[in-house]
CSV table of N, CA and C in Angstrom, one decimal:
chain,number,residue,atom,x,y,z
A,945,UNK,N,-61.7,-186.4,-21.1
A,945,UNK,CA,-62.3,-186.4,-19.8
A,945,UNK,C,-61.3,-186.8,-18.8
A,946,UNK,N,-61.2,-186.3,-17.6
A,946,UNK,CA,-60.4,-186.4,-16.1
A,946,UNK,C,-60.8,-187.9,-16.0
A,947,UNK,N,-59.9,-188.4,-15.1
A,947,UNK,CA,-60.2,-189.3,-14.6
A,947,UNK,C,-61.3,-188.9,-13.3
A,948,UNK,N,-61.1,-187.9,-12.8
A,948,UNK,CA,-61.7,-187.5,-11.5
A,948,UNK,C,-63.0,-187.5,-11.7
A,949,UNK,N,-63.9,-186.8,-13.3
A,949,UNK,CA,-64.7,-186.6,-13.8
A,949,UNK,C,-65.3,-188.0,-14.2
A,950,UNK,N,-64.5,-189.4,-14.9
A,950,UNK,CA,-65.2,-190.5,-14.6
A,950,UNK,C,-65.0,-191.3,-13.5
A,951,UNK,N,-64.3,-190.9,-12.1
A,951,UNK,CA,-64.5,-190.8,-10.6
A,951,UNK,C,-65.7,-190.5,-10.3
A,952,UNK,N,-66.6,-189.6,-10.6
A,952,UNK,CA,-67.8,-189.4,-10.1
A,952,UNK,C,-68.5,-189.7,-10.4
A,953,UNK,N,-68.4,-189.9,-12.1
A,953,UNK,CA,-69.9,-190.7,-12.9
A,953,UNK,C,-69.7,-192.4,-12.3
A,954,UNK,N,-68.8,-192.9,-12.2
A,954,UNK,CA,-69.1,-193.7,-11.3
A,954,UNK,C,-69.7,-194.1,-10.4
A,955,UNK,N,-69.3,-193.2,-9.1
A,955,UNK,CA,-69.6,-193.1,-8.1
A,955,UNK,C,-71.1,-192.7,-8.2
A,956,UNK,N,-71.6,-192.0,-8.8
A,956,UNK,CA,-73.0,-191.7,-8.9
A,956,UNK,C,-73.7,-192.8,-9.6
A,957,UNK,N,-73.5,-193.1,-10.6
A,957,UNK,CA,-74.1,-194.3,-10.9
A,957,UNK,C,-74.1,-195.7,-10.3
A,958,UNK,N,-73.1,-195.6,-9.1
A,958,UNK,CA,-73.3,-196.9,-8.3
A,958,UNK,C,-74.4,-196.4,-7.4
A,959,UNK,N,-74.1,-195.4,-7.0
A,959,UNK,CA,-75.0,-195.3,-6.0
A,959,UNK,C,-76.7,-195.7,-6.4
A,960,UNK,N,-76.7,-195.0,-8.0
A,960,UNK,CA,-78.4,-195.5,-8.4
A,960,UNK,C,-78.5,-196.9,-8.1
A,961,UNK,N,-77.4,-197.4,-8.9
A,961,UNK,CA,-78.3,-198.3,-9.2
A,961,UNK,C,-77.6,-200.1,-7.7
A,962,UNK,N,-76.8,-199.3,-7.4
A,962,UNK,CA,-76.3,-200.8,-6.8
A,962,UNK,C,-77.5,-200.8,-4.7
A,963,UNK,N,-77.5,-201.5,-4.3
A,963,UNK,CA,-78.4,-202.1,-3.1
A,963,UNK,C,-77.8,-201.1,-2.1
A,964,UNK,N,-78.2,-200.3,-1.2
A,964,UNK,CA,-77.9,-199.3,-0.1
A,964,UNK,C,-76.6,-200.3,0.7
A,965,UNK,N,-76.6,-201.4,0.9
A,965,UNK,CA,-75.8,-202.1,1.7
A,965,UNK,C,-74.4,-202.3,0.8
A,966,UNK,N,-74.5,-202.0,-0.7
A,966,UNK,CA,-73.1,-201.8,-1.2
A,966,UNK,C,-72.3,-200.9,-0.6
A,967,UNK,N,-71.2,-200.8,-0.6
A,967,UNK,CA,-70.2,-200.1,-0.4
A,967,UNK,C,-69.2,-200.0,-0.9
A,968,UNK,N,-68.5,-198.5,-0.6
A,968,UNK,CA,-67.3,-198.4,-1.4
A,968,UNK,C,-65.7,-198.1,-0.6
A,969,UNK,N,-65.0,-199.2,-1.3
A,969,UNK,CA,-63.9,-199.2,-0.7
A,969,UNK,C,-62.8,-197.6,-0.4
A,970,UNK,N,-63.2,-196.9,0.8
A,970,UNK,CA,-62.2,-195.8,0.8
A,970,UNK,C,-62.7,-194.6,-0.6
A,971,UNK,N,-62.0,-194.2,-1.3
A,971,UNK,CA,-62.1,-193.3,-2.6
A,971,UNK,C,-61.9,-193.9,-3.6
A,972,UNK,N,-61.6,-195.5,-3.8
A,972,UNK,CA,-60.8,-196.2,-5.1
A,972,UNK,C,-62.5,-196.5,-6.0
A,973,UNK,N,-62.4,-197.5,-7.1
A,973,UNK,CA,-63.3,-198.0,-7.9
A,973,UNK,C,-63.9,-199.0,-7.4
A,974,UNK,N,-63.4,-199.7,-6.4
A,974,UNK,CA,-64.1,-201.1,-5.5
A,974,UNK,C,-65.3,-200.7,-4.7
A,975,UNK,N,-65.9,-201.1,-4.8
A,975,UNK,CA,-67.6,-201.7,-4.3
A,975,UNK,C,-67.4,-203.2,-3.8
A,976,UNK,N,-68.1,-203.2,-2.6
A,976,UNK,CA,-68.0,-204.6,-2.0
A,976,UNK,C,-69.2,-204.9,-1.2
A,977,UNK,N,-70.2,-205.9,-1.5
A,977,UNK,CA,-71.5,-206.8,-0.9
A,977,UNK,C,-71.2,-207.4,0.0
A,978,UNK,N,-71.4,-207.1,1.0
A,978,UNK,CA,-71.3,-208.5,2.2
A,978,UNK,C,-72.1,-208.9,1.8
A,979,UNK,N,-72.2,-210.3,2.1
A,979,UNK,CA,-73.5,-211.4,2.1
A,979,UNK,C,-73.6,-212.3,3.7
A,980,UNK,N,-72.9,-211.8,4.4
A,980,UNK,CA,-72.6,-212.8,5.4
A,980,UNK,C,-71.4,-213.9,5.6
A,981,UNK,N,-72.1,-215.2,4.5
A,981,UNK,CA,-71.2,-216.0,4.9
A,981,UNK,C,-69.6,-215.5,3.2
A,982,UNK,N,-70.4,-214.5,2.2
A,982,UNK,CA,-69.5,-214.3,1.3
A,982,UNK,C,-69.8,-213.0,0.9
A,983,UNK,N,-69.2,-212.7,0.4
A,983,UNK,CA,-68.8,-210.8,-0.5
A,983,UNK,C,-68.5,-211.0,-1.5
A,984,UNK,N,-68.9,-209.9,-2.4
A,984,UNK,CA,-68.8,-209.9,-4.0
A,984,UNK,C,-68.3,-208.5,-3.6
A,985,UNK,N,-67.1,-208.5,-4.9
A,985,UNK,CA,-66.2,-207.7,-5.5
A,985,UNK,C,-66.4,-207.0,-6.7
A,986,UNK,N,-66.7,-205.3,-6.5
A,986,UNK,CA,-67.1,-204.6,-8.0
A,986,UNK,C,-66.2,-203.9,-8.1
A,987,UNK,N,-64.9,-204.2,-8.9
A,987,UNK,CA,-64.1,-203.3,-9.2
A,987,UNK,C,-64.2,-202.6,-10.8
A,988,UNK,N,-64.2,-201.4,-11.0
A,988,UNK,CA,-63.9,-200.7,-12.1
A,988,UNK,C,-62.7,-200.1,-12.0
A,989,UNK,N,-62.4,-201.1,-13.1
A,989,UNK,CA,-60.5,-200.7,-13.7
A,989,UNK,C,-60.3,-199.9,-14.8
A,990,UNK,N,-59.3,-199.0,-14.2
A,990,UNK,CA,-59.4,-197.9,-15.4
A,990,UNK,C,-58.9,-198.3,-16.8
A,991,UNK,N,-58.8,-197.7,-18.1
A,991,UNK,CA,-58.2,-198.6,-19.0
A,991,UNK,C,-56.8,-197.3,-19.6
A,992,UNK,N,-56.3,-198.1,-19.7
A,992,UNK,CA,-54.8,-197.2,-20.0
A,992,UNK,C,-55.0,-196.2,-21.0
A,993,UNK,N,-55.5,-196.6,-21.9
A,993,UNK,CA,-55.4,-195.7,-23.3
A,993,UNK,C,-56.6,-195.1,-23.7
A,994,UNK,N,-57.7,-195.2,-23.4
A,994,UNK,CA,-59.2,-194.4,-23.4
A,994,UNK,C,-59.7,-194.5,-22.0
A,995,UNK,N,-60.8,-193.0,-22.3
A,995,UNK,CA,-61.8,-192.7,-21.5
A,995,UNK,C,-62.2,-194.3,-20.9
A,996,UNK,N,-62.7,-194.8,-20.0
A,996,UNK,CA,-63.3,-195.8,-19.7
A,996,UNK,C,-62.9,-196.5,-18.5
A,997,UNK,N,-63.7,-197.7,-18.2
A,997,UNK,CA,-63.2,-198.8,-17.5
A,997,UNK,C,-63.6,-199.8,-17.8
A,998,UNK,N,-62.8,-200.9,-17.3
A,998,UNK,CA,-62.8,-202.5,-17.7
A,998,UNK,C,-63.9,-202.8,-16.0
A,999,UNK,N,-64.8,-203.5,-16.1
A,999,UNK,CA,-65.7,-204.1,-15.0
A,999,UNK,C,-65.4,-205.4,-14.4
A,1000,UNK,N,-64.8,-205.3,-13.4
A,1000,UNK,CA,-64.3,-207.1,-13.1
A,1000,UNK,C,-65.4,-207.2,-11.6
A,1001,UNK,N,-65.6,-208.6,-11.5
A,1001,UNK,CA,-66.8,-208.8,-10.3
A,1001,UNK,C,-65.9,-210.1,-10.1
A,1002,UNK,N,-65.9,-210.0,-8.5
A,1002,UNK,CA,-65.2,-211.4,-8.1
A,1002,UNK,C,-66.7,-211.9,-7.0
A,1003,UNK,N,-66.7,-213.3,-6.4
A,1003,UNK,CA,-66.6,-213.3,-5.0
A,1003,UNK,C,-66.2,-214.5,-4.5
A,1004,UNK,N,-66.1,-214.1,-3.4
A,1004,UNK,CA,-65.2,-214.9,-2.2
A,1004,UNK,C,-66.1,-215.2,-1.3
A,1005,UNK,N,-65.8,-216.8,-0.9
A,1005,UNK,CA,-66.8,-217.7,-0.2
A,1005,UNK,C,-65.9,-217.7,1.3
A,1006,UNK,N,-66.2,-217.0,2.5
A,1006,UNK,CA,-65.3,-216.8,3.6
A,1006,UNK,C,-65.3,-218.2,4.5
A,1007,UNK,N,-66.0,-219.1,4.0
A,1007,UNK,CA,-65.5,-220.3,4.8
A,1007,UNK,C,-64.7,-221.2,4.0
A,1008,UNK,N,-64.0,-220.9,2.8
A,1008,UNK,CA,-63.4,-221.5,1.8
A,1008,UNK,C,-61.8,-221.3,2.4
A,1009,UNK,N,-61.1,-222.0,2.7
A,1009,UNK,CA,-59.8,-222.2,3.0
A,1009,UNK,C,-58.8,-222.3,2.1
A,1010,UNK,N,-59.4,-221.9,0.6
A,1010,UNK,CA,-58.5,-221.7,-0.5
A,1010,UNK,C,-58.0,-220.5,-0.4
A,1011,UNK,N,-57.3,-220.2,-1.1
A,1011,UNK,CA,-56.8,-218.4,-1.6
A,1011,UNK,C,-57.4,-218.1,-2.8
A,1012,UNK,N,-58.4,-218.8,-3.4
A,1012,UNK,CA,-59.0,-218.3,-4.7
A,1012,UNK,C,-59.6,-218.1,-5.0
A,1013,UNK,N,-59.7,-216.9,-5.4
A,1013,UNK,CA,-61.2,-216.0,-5.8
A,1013,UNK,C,-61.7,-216.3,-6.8
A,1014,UNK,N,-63.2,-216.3,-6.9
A,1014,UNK,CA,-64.3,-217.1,-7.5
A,1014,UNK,C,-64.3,-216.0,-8.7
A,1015,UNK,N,-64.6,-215.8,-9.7
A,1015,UNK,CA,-64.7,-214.9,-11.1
A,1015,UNK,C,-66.1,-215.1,-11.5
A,1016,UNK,N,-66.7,-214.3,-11.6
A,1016,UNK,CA,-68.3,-214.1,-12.2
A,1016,UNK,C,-68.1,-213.7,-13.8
A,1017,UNK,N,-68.4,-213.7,-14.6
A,1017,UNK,CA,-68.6,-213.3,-15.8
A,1017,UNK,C,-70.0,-212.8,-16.3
């Protein structure tokens, strides 16, 4: 399978299922939540060697004067 082809099943299955106010960064695998005072980060990473992707979720607290993004598990 293309990558283009798991480009779209992506993209269509964010759309089901993630909140109308998600968004997607440009054409890439990022999805990002404002929340106001913070945003969550939905990146789907492709995986080098199979069909697939790895799911990383960050967020960032925008009154936080660190440089360090918070990791969800």
């Amino acid at each position: 399978m293309s990558s283009d082809n798991i480009n779209k099943i992506i993209k269509k299955l964010c759309k089901e299922i993630f909140p109308k106010d998600v968004f997607q960064k440009g054409n890439s695998r990022v999805y990002i939540d404002d929340n106001g005072y913070y945003f969550t980060i939905i990146e789907f990473q492709p995986h080098s060697l199979k069909n697939g992707t790895y799911l990383n979720v960050g967020i960032d607290f925008l009154f936080d004067k660190s440089d360090i993004c918070y990791i969800i598990f």
